[in-house]
mmCIF file of N, CA and C in Angstrom:
data_model
loop_
_atom_site.group_PDB
_atom_site.id
_atom_site.type_symbol
_atom_site.label_atom_id
_atom_site.label_comp_id
_atom_site.label_asym_id
_atom_site.label_seq_id
_atom_site.Cartn_x
_atom_site.Cartn_y
_atom_site.Cartn_z
ATOM 1 N N UNK A 99 -55.306 -39.348 21.743
ATOM 2 C CA UNK A 99 -54.622 -39.823 22.984
ATOM 3 C C UNK A 99 -53.836 -41.171 22.649
ATOM 4 N N UNK A 100 -54.549 -42.042 21.981
ATOM 5 C CA UNK A 100 -53.913 -43.347 21.663
ATOM 6 C C UNK A 100 -52.751 -43.232 20.715
ATOM 7 N N UNK A 101 -52.926 -42.280 19.776
ATOM 8 C CA UNK A 101 -51.865 -42.042 18.813
ATOM 9 C C UNK A 101 -50.657 -41.457 19.506
ATOM 10 N N UNK A 102 -50.889 -40.550 20.446
ATOM 11 C CA UNK A 102 -49.718 -39.950 21.173
ATOM 12 C C UNK A 102 -49.034 -41.020 22.007
ATOM 13 N N UNK A 103 -49.794 -41.831 22.650
ATOM 14 C CA UNK A 103 -49.221 -42.937 23.460
ATOM 15 C C UNK A 103 -48.441 -43.924 22.608
ATOM 16 N N UNK A 104 -48.959 -44.234 21.463
ATOM 17 C CA UNK A 104 -48.288 -45.089 20.509
ATOM 18 C C UNK A 104 -46.979 -44.474 19.989
ATOM 19 N N UNK A 105 -47.060 -43.243 19.686
ATOM 20 C CA UNK A 105 -45.890 -42.535 19.175
ATOM 21 C C UNK A 105 -44.765 -42.437 20.266
ATOM 22 N N UNK A 106 -45.244 -42.196 21.514
ATOM 23 C CA UNK A 106 -44.253 -42.063 22.599
ATOM 24 C C UNK A 106 -43.597 -43.473 22.861
ATOM 25 N N UNK A 107 -44.430 -44.568 22.816
ATOM 26 C CA UNK A 107 -43.826 -45.846 23.016
ATOM 27 C C UNK A 107 -42.881 -46.224 21.811
ATOM 28 N N UNK A 108 -43.162 -45.821 20.612
ATOM 29 C CA UNK A 108 -42.351 -46.061 19.465
ATOM 30 C C UNK A 108 -41.053 -45.402 19.671
ATOM 31 N N UNK A 109 -41.032 -44.192 20.056
ATOM 32 C CA UNK A 109 -39.779 -43.412 20.332
ATOM 33 C C UNK A 109 -38.957 -44.066 21.408
ATOM 34 N N UNK A 110 -39.594 -44.549 22.518
ATOM 35 C CA UNK A 110 -38.846 -45.222 23.548
ATOM 36 C C UNK A 110 -38.193 -46.448 23.058
ATOM 37 N N UNK A 111 -38.926 -47.231 22.310
ATOM 38 C CA UNK A 111 -38.379 -48.475 21.739
ATOM 39 C C UNK A 111 -37.209 -48.271 20.818
ATOM 40 N N UNK A 112 -37.298 -47.244 19.992
ATOM 41 C CA UNK A 112 -36.244 -46.939 18.996
ATOM 42 C C UNK A 112 -34.983 -46.493 19.805
ATOM 43 N N UNK A 113 -35.151 -45.607 20.791
ATOM 44 C CA UNK A 113 -33.958 -45.184 21.534
ATOM 45 C C UNK A 113 -33.381 -46.303 22.382
ATOM 46 N N UNK A 114 -34.263 -47.134 22.980
ATOM 47 C CA UNK A 114 -33.730 -48.244 23.804
ATOM 48 C C UNK A 114 -33.035 -49.261 22.924
ATOM 49 N N UNK A 115 -33.506 -49.538 21.741
ATOM 50 C CA UNK A 115 -32.784 -50.422 20.823
ATOM 51 C C UNK A 115 -31.473 -49.892 20.304
ATOM 52 N N UNK A 116 -31.420 -48.603 20.126
ATOM 53 C CA UNK A 116 -30.165 -48.007 19.676
ATOM 54 C C UNK A 116 -29.187 -48.007 20.793
ATOM 55 N N UNK A 117 -29.583 -47.852 22.024
ATOM 56 C CA UNK A 117 -28.569 -47.849 23.149
ATOM 57 C C UNK A 117 -28.197 -49.198 23.582
ATOM 58 N N UNK A 118 -28.943 -50.285 23.146
ATOM 59 C CA UNK A 118 -28.676 -51.595 23.588
ATOM 60 C C UNK A 118 -27.375 -52.176 22.951
ATOM 61 N N UNK A 119 -27.114 -51.739 21.690
ATOM 62 C CA UNK A 119 -25.922 -52.188 21.062
ATOM 63 C C UNK A 119 -24.794 -51.291 21.326
ATOM 64 N N UNK A 120 -23.655 -51.804 21.636
ATOM 65 C CA UNK A 120 -22.444 -50.988 21.938
ATOM 66 C C UNK A 120 -21.435 -51.196 20.795
ATOM 67 N N UNK A 121 -21.004 -50.052 20.264
ATOM 68 C CA UNK A 121 -19.955 -50.069 19.256
ATOM 69 C C UNK A 121 -18.652 -50.609 19.802
ATOM 70 N N UNK A 122 -17.925 -51.404 19.012
ATOM 71 C CA UNK A 122 -16.603 -51.865 19.426
ATOM 72 C C UNK A 122 -15.631 -50.692 19.795
ATOM 73 N N UNK A 123 -15.765 -49.572 19.105
ATOM 74 C CA UNK A 123 -14.880 -48.449 19.382
ATOM 75 C C UNK A 123 -15.166 -47.920 20.808
ATOM 76 N N UNK A 124 -16.444 -47.917 21.201
ATOM 77 C CA UNK A 124 -16.753 -47.457 22.541
ATOM 78 C C UNK A 124 -16.184 -48.441 23.604
ATOM 79 N N UNK A 125 -16.302 -49.692 23.340
ATOM 80 C CA UNK A 125 -15.712 -50.651 24.328
ATOM 81 C C UNK A 125 -14.232 -50.499 24.360
ATOM 82 N N UNK A 126 -13.607 -50.258 23.237
ATOM 83 C CA UNK A 126 -12.114 -50.157 23.282
ATOM 84 C C UNK A 126 -11.680 -48.888 24.041
ATOM 85 N N UNK A 127 -12.449 -47.782 23.877
ATOM 86 C CA UNK A 127 -12.151 -46.554 24.654
ATOM 87 C C UNK A 127 -12.387 -46.841 26.161
ATOM 88 N N UNK A 128 -13.448 -47.569 26.465
ATOM 89 C CA UNK A 128 -13.683 -47.941 27.886
ATOM 90 C C UNK A 128 -12.612 -48.815 28.368
ATOM 91 N N UNK A 129 -12.109 -49.719 27.603
ATOM 92 C CA UNK A 129 -11.038 -50.569 28.103
ATOM 93 C C UNK A 129 -9.773 -49.827 28.436
ATOM 94 N N UNK A 130 -9.515 -48.788 27.560
ATOM 95 C CA UNK A 130 -8.323 -47.948 27.862
ATOM 96 C C UNK A 130 -8.476 -47.227 29.197
ATOM 97 N N UNK A 131 -9.652 -46.633 29.456
ATOM 98 C CA UNK A 131 -9.946 -45.942 30.716
ATOM 99 C C UNK A 131 -9.933 -46.964 31.901
ATOM 100 N N UNK A 132 -10.391 -48.169 31.676
ATOM 101 C CA UNK A 132 -10.378 -49.160 32.670
ATOM 102 C C UNK A 132 -8.981 -49.513 33.103
ATOM 103 N N UNK A 133 -8.092 -49.747 32.092
ATOM 104 C CA UNK A 133 -6.699 -50.037 32.347
ATOM 105 C C UNK A 133 -6.040 -48.871 33.153
ATOM 106 N N UNK A 134 -6.317 -47.684 32.742
ATOM 107 C CA UNK A 134 -5.791 -46.494 33.374
ATOM 108 C C UNK A 134 -6.281 -46.470 34.872
ATOM 109 N N UNK A 135 -7.572 -46.761 35.085
ATOM 110 C CA UNK A 135 -8.115 -46.821 36.423
ATOM 111 C C UNK A 135 -7.405 -47.838 37.377
ATOM 112 N N UNK A 136 -7.107 -49.016 36.793
ATOM 113 C CA UNK A 136 -6.418 -50.027 37.596
ATOM 114 C C UNK A 136 -4.920 -49.624 37.813
ATOM 115 N N UNK A 137 -4.308 -48.947 36.869
ATOM 116 C CA UNK A 137 -2.988 -48.301 37.114
ATOM 117 C C UNK A 137 -3.000 -47.377 38.285
ATOM 118 N N UNK A 138 -4.036 -46.479 38.282
ATOM 119 C CA UNK A 138 -4.178 -45.557 39.413
ATOM 120 C C UNK A 138 -4.410 -46.323 40.717
ATOM 121 N N UNK A 139 -5.199 -47.420 40.701
ATOM 122 C CA UNK A 139 -5.478 -48.175 41.940
ATOM 123 C C UNK A 139 -4.155 -48.781 42.459
ATOM 124 N N UNK A 140 -3.302 -49.284 41.569
ATOM 125 C CA UNK A 140 -2.064 -49.810 42.050
ATOM 126 C C UNK A 140 -1.146 -48.845 42.654
ATOM 127 N N UNK A 141 -1.247 -47.598 42.210
ATOM 128 C CA UNK A 141 -0.373 -46.551 42.794
ATOM 129 C C UNK A 141 -1.039 -45.755 43.838
ATOM 130 N N UNK A 142 -2.256 -46.260 44.286
ATOM 131 C CA UNK A 142 -3.082 -45.670 45.326
ATOM 132 C C UNK A 142 -3.519 -44.240 45.087
ATOM 133 N N UNK A 143 -3.680 -43.877 43.834
ATOM 134 C CA UNK A 143 -4.270 -42.573 43.459
ATOM 135 C C UNK A 143 -5.746 -42.738 43.248
ATOM 136 N N UNK A 144 -6.483 -42.957 44.283
ATOM 137 C CA UNK A 144 -7.899 -43.313 44.251
ATOM 138 C C UNK A 144 -8.845 -42.366 43.666
ATOM 139 N N UNK A 145 -8.523 -41.091 43.839
ATOM 140 C CA UNK A 145 -9.343 -40.019 43.191
ATOM 141 C C UNK A 145 -9.237 -40.112 41.651
ATOM 142 N N UNK A 146 -8.024 -40.242 41.202
ATOM 143 C CA UNK A 146 -7.775 -40.442 39.752
ATOM 144 C C UNK A 146 -8.431 -41.758 39.213
ATOM 145 N N UNK A 147 -8.368 -42.722 40.036
ATOM 146 C CA UNK A 147 -8.978 -44.021 39.627
ATOM 147 C C UNK A 147 -10.469 -43.864 39.466
ATOM 148 N N UNK A 148 -11.094 -43.116 40.347
ATOM 149 C CA UNK A 148 -12.557 -42.869 40.238
ATOM 150 C C UNK A 148 -12.873 -42.219 38.953
ATOM 151 N N UNK A 149 -12.062 -41.166 38.637
ATOM 152 C CA UNK A 149 -12.315 -40.445 37.406
ATOM 153 C C UNK A 149 -12.108 -41.306 36.170
ATOM 154 N N UNK A 150 -11.115 -42.176 36.126
ATOM 155 C CA UNK A 150 -10.842 -42.991 34.963
ATOM 156 C C UNK A 150 -11.998 -44.076 34.857
ATOM 157 N N UNK A 151 -12.401 -44.636 35.941
ATOM 158 C CA UNK A 151 -13.481 -45.681 35.878
ATOM 159 C C UNK A 151 -14.798 -45.018 35.514
ATOM 160 N N UNK A 152 -15.022 -43.814 36.024
ATOM 161 C CA UNK A 152 -16.282 -43.134 35.663
ATOM 162 C C UNK A 152 -16.252 -42.829 34.203
ATOM 163 N N UNK A 153 -15.191 -42.426 33.666
ATOM 164 C CA UNK A 153 -15.141 -42.203 32.239
ATOM 165 C C UNK A 153 -15.384 -43.446 31.434
ATOM 166 N N UNK A 154 -14.856 -44.621 31.928
ATOM 167 C CA UNK A 154 -15.100 -45.888 31.199
ATOM 168 C C UNK A 154 -16.612 -46.235 31.217
ATOM 169 N N UNK A 155 -17.257 -46.089 32.375
ATOM 170 C CA UNK A 155 -18.664 -46.409 32.464
ATOM 171 C C UNK A 155 -19.569 -45.433 31.695
ATOM 172 N N UNK A 156 -19.097 -44.204 31.580
ATOM 173 C CA UNK A 156 -19.871 -43.230 30.804
ATOM 174 C C UNK A 156 -19.736 -43.593 29.304
ATOM 175 N N UNK A 157 -18.610 -44.161 28.897
ATOM 176 C CA UNK A 157 -18.360 -44.495 27.512
ATOM 177 C C UNK A 157 -19.087 -45.759 27.168
ATOM 178 N N UNK A 158 -19.141 -46.746 28.101
ATOM 179 C CA UNK A 158 -19.745 -48.054 27.833
ATOM 180 C C UNK A 158 -20.352 -48.527 29.164
ATOM 181 N N UNK A 159 -21.657 -48.208 29.413
ATOM 182 C CA UNK A 159 -22.291 -48.549 30.692
ATOM 183 C C UNK A 159 -22.516 -50.025 30.863
ATOM 184 N N UNK A 160 -22.292 -50.837 29.803
ATOM 185 C CA UNK A 160 -22.470 -52.265 29.939
ATOM 186 C C UNK A 160 -21.230 -53.075 30.207
ATOM 187 N N UNK A 161 -20.105 -52.356 30.379
ATOM 188 C CA UNK A 161 -18.770 -52.981 30.663
ATOM 189 C C UNK A 161 -18.681 -53.145 32.132
ATOM 190 N N UNK A 162 -18.646 -54.420 32.600
ATOM 191 C CA UNK A 162 -18.727 -54.725 33.998
ATOM 192 C C UNK A 162 -17.507 -54.338 34.824
ATOM 193 N N UNK A 163 -16.324 -54.559 34.312
ATOM 194 C CA UNK A 163 -15.117 -54.387 35.061
ATOM 195 C C UNK A 163 -14.841 -52.945 35.543
ATOM 196 N N UNK A 164 -15.199 -51.938 34.753
ATOM 197 C CA UNK A 164 -14.994 -50.516 35.320
ATOM 198 C C UNK A 164 -15.984 -50.288 36.440
ATOM 199 N N UNK A 165 -17.191 -50.891 36.443
ATOM 200 C CA UNK A 165 -18.070 -50.729 37.563
ATOM 201 C C UNK A 165 -17.501 -51.301 38.799
ATOM 202 N N UNK A 166 -16.886 -52.522 38.630
ATOM 203 C CA UNK A 166 -16.223 -53.123 39.852
ATOM 204 C C UNK A 166 -15.055 -52.186 40.339
ATOM 205 N N UNK A 167 -14.237 -51.735 39.411
ATOM 206 C CA UNK A 167 -13.115 -50.859 39.822
ATOM 207 C C UNK A 167 -13.587 -49.586 40.430
ATOM 208 N N UNK A 168 -14.666 -49.083 39.974
ATOM 209 C CA UNK A 168 -15.253 -47.830 40.525
ATOM 210 C C UNK A 168 -15.731 -48.107 41.946
ATOM 211 N N UNK A 169 -16.341 -49.242 42.152
ATOM 212 C CA UNK A 169 -16.751 -49.595 43.578
ATOM 213 C C UNK A 169 -15.543 -49.773 44.474
ATOM 214 N N UNK A 170 -14.465 -50.427 43.967
ATOM 215 C CA UNK A 170 -13.277 -50.589 44.793
ATOM 216 C C UNK A 170 -12.579 -49.239 45.111
ATOM 217 N N UNK A 171 -12.536 -48.359 44.155
ATOM 218 C CA UNK A 171 -11.978 -47.067 44.365
ATOM 219 C C UNK A 171 -12.725 -46.284 45.361
ATOM 220 N N UNK A 172 -14.056 -46.322 45.302
ATOM 221 C CA UNK A 172 -14.915 -45.622 46.324
ATOM 222 C C UNK A 172 -14.723 -46.209 47.701
ATOM 223 N N UNK A 173 -14.547 -47.542 47.745
ATOM 224 C CA UNK A 173 -14.277 -48.185 49.045
ATOM 225 C C UNK A 173 -12.944 -47.638 49.609
ATOM 226 N N UNK A 174 -11.950 -47.563 48.846
ATOM 227 C CA UNK A 174 -10.664 -47.118 49.267
ATOM 228 C C UNK A 174 -10.740 -45.616 49.852
ATOM 229 N N UNK A 175 -11.696 -44.866 49.249
ATOM 230 C CA UNK A 175 -11.899 -43.485 49.685
ATOM 231 C C UNK A 175 -12.893 -43.357 50.781
ATOM 232 N N UNK A 176 -13.392 -44.532 51.256
ATOM 233 C CA UNK A 176 -14.455 -44.597 52.333
ATOM 234 C C UNK A 176 -15.715 -43.964 51.919
ATOM 235 N N UNK A 177 -16.046 -43.971 50.610
ATOM 236 C CA UNK A 177 -17.321 -43.488 50.095
ATOM 237 C C UNK A 177 -18.194 -44.682 49.899
ATOM 238 N N UNK A 178 -18.750 -45.153 50.999
ATOM 239 C CA UNK A 178 -19.437 -46.428 51.008
ATOM 240 C C UNK A 178 -20.715 -46.475 50.260
ATOM 241 N N UNK A 179 -21.520 -45.414 50.196
ATOM 242 C CA UNK A 179 -22.732 -45.381 49.461
ATOM 243 C C UNK A 179 -22.454 -45.464 47.999
ATOM 244 N N UNK A 180 -21.509 -44.667 47.507
ATOM 245 C CA UNK A 180 -21.079 -44.774 46.085
ATOM 246 C C UNK A 180 -20.485 -46.125 45.769
ATOM 247 N N UNK A 181 -19.694 -46.662 46.647
ATOM 248 C CA UNK A 181 -19.069 -47.990 46.407
ATOM 249 C C UNK A 181 -20.196 -49.062 46.273
ATOM 250 N N UNK A 182 -21.155 -49.011 47.175
ATOM 251 C CA UNK A 182 -22.251 -49.940 47.076
ATOM 252 C C UNK A 182 -23.037 -49.841 45.820
ATOM 253 N N UNK A 183 -23.296 -48.641 45.402
ATOM 254 C CA UNK A 183 -24.038 -48.429 44.172
ATOM 255 C C UNK A 183 -23.355 -48.998 42.926
ATOM 256 N N UNK A 184 -22.021 -48.722 42.883
ATOM 257 C CA UNK A 184 -21.214 -49.177 41.748
ATOM 258 C C UNK A 184 -21.104 -50.744 41.725
ATOM 259 N N UNK A 185 -20.915 -51.219 42.935
ATOM 260 C CA UNK A 185 -20.752 -52.736 42.960
ATOM 261 C C UNK A 185 -22.091 -53.528 42.698
ATOM 262 N N UNK A 186 -23.174 -52.834 43.083
ATOM 263 C CA UNK A 186 -24.527 -53.387 42.736
ATOM 264 C C UNK A 186 -24.721 -53.363 41.256
ATOM 265 N N UNK A 187 -24.354 -52.299 40.588
ATOM 266 C CA UNK A 187 -24.466 -52.176 39.164
ATOM 267 C C UNK A 187 -23.632 -53.230 38.442
ATOM 268 N N UNK A 188 -22.437 -53.477 38.958
ATOM 269 C CA UNK A 188 -21.619 -54.509 38.401
ATOM 270 C C UNK A 188 -22.259 -55.894 38.517
ATOM 271 N N UNK A 189 -22.779 -56.189 39.663
ATOM 272 C CA UNK A 189 -23.414 -57.459 39.894
ATOM 273 C C UNK A 189 -24.638 -57.622 38.942
ATOM 274 N N UNK A 190 -25.439 -56.555 38.848
ATOM 275 C CA UNK A 190 -26.612 -56.553 37.912
ATOM 276 C C UNK A 190 -26.240 -56.862 36.494
ATOM 277 N N UNK A 191 -25.144 -56.274 36.095
ATOM 278 C CA UNK A 191 -24.672 -56.477 34.645
ATOM 279 C C UNK A 191 -24.266 -57.987 34.525
ATOM 280 N N UNK A 192 -23.568 -58.548 35.442
ATOM 281 C CA UNK A 192 -23.211 -59.940 35.415
ATOM 282 C C UNK A 192 -24.465 -60.855 35.427
ATOM 283 N N UNK A 193 -25.451 -60.467 36.218
ATOM 284 C CA UNK A 193 -26.668 -61.280 36.267
ATOM 285 C C UNK A 193 -27.436 -61.190 34.927
ATOM 286 N N UNK A 194 -27.403 -60.069 34.311
ATOM 287 C CA UNK A 194 -28.080 -59.899 33.010
ATOM 288 C C UNK A 194 -27.388 -60.832 31.979
ATOM 289 N N UNK A 195 -26.088 -60.930 32.044
ATOM 290 C CA UNK A 195 -25.415 -61.751 31.011
ATOM 291 C C UNK A 195 -25.699 -63.193 31.230
ATOM 292 N N UNK A 196 -25.973 -63.646 32.438
ATOM 293 C CA UNK A 196 -26.323 -65.061 32.730
ATOM 294 C C UNK A 196 -27.542 -65.447 31.968
ATOM 295 N N UNK A 197 -28.550 -64.571 31.841
ATOM 296 C CA UNK A 197 -29.796 -64.842 31.152
ATOM 297 C C UNK A 197 -29.822 -64.458 29.703
ATOM 298 N N UNK A 198 -28.725 -64.049 29.228
ATOM 299 C CA UNK A 198 -28.669 -63.548 27.863
ATOM 300 C C UNK A 198 -28.879 -64.723 26.850
ATOM 301 N N UNK A 199 -29.635 -64.491 25.862
ATOM 302 C CA UNK A 199 -29.841 -65.466 24.761
ATOM 303 C C UNK A 199 -29.069 -64.992 23.587
ATOM 304 N N UNK A 200 -28.315 -65.873 22.988
ATOM 305 C CA UNK A 200 -27.452 -65.623 21.828
ATOM 306 C C UNK A 200 -28.195 -66.156 20.601
ATOM 307 N N UNK A 201 -28.012 -65.446 19.434
ATOM 308 C CA UNK A 201 -28.707 -65.815 18.196
ATOM 309 C C UNK A 201 -27.947 -66.984 17.569
ATOM 310 N N UNK A 202 -26.721 -67.178 17.893
ATOM 311 C CA UNK A 202 -25.953 -68.293 17.267
ATOM 312 C C UNK A 202 -24.855 -68.777 18.259
ATOM 313 N N UNK A 203 -24.402 -69.902 17.968
ATOM 314 C CA UNK A 203 -23.307 -70.448 18.747
ATOM 315 C C UNK A 203 -22.015 -69.633 18.579
ATOM 316 N N UNK A 204 -21.821 -69.120 17.378
ATOM 317 C CA UNK A 204 -20.666 -68.264 17.135
ATOM 318 C C UNK A 204 -20.716 -66.944 17.953
ATOM 319 N N UNK A 205 -21.909 -66.318 18.085
ATOM 320 C CA UNK A 205 -21.992 -65.137 18.892
ATOM 321 C C UNK A 205 -21.678 -65.502 20.367
ATOM 322 N N UNK A 206 -22.189 -66.523 20.814
ATOM 323 C CA UNK A 206 -21.935 -66.948 22.218
ATOM 324 C C UNK A 206 -20.430 -67.174 22.462
ATOM 325 N N UNK A 207 -19.784 -67.839 21.494
ATOM 326 C CA UNK A 207 -18.367 -68.127 21.640
ATOM 327 C C UNK A 207 -17.548 -66.793 21.569
ATOM 328 N N UNK A 208 -17.917 -65.920 20.698
ATOM 329 C CA UNK A 208 -17.276 -64.627 20.663
ATOM 330 C C UNK A 208 -17.409 -63.867 21.979
ATOM 331 N N UNK A 209 -18.599 -63.846 22.536
ATOM 332 C CA UNK A 209 -18.815 -63.212 23.811
ATOM 333 C C UNK A 209 -17.942 -63.803 24.876
ATOM 334 N N UNK A 210 -17.923 -65.133 24.975
ATOM 335 C CA UNK A 210 -17.038 -65.770 25.945
ATOM 336 C C UNK A 210 -15.559 -65.450 25.748
ATOM 337 N N UNK A 211 -15.161 -65.404 24.503
ATOM 338 C CA UNK A 211 -13.719 -65.077 24.236
ATOM 339 C C UNK A 211 -13.436 -63.682 24.682
ATOM 340 N N UNK A 212 -14.267 -62.762 24.431
ATOM 341 C CA UNK A 212 -14.052 -61.328 24.762
ATOM 342 C C UNK A 212 -13.901 -61.228 26.311
ATOM 343 N N UNK A 213 -14.786 -61.920 27.050
ATOM 344 C CA UNK A 213 -14.710 -61.825 28.505
ATOM 345 C C UNK A 213 -13.432 -62.500 29.012
ATOM 346 N N UNK A 214 -12.995 -63.635 28.395
ATOM 347 C CA UNK A 214 -11.726 -64.232 28.829
ATOM 348 C C UNK A 214 -10.547 -63.350 28.519
ATOM 349 N N UNK A 215 -10.584 -62.644 27.421
ATOM 350 C CA UNK A 215 -9.544 -61.747 27.039
ATOM 351 C C UNK A 215 -9.455 -60.622 28.064
ATOM 352 N N UNK A 216 -10.571 -60.101 28.507
ATOM 353 C CA UNK A 216 -10.616 -58.977 29.489
ATOM 354 C C UNK A 216 -10.076 -59.505 30.859
ATOM 355 N N UNK A 217 -10.440 -60.695 31.184
ATOM 356 C CA UNK A 217 -9.929 -61.269 32.461
ATOM 357 C C UNK A 217 -8.432 -61.537 32.410
ATOM 358 N N UNK A 218 -8.001 -62.073 31.320
ATOM 359 C CA UNK A 218 -6.527 -62.343 31.163
ATOM 360 C C UNK A 218 -5.746 -60.987 31.224
ATOM 361 N N UNK A 219 -6.258 -59.984 30.607
ATOM 362 C CA UNK A 219 -5.641 -58.620 30.654
ATOM 363 C C UNK A 219 -5.550 -58.134 32.079
ATOM 364 N N UNK A 220 -6.618 -58.288 32.814
ATOM 365 C CA UNK A 220 -6.597 -57.873 34.205
ATOM 366 C C UNK A 220 -5.549 -58.674 35.059
ATOM 367 N N UNK A 221 -5.486 -59.970 34.795
ATOM 368 C CA UNK A 221 -4.585 -60.745 35.530
ATOM 369 C C UNK A 221 -3.143 -60.406 35.217
ATOM 370 N N UNK A 222 -2.842 -60.051 33.966
ATOM 371 C CA UNK A 222 -1.506 -59.637 33.555
ATOM 372 C C UNK A 222 -1.087 -58.333 34.264
ATOM 373 N N UNK A 223 -2.014 -57.498 34.547
ATOM 374 C CA UNK A 223 -1.713 -56.293 35.116
ATOM 375 C C UNK A 223 -1.443 -56.439 36.606
#
């Protein structure tokens, strides 16, 4: 019994650790879908925006901006429960980042620069 429990916990830890790191290629694909979603939002194609944002969060569930976009698109479609869920997920991701511990000053700076780049890109659009 104890061995089975230990083995189960070990499997969970391995899968959780593997899912915690996001490959840069995944974030880049998610950024592409996020941009597409905002393009659809500007042209008021809200159904297509939902699909694009959904694709982005499926590719990278830790990317905050597509969750926000997904919430906004659901609001435009008057799908309030789905909107609330997506916006709450966005808020939770931002709250997680506030408490995040970085292993080095360089890692913290890189994280801040990536977030600033994403915000600048959103403003340019």
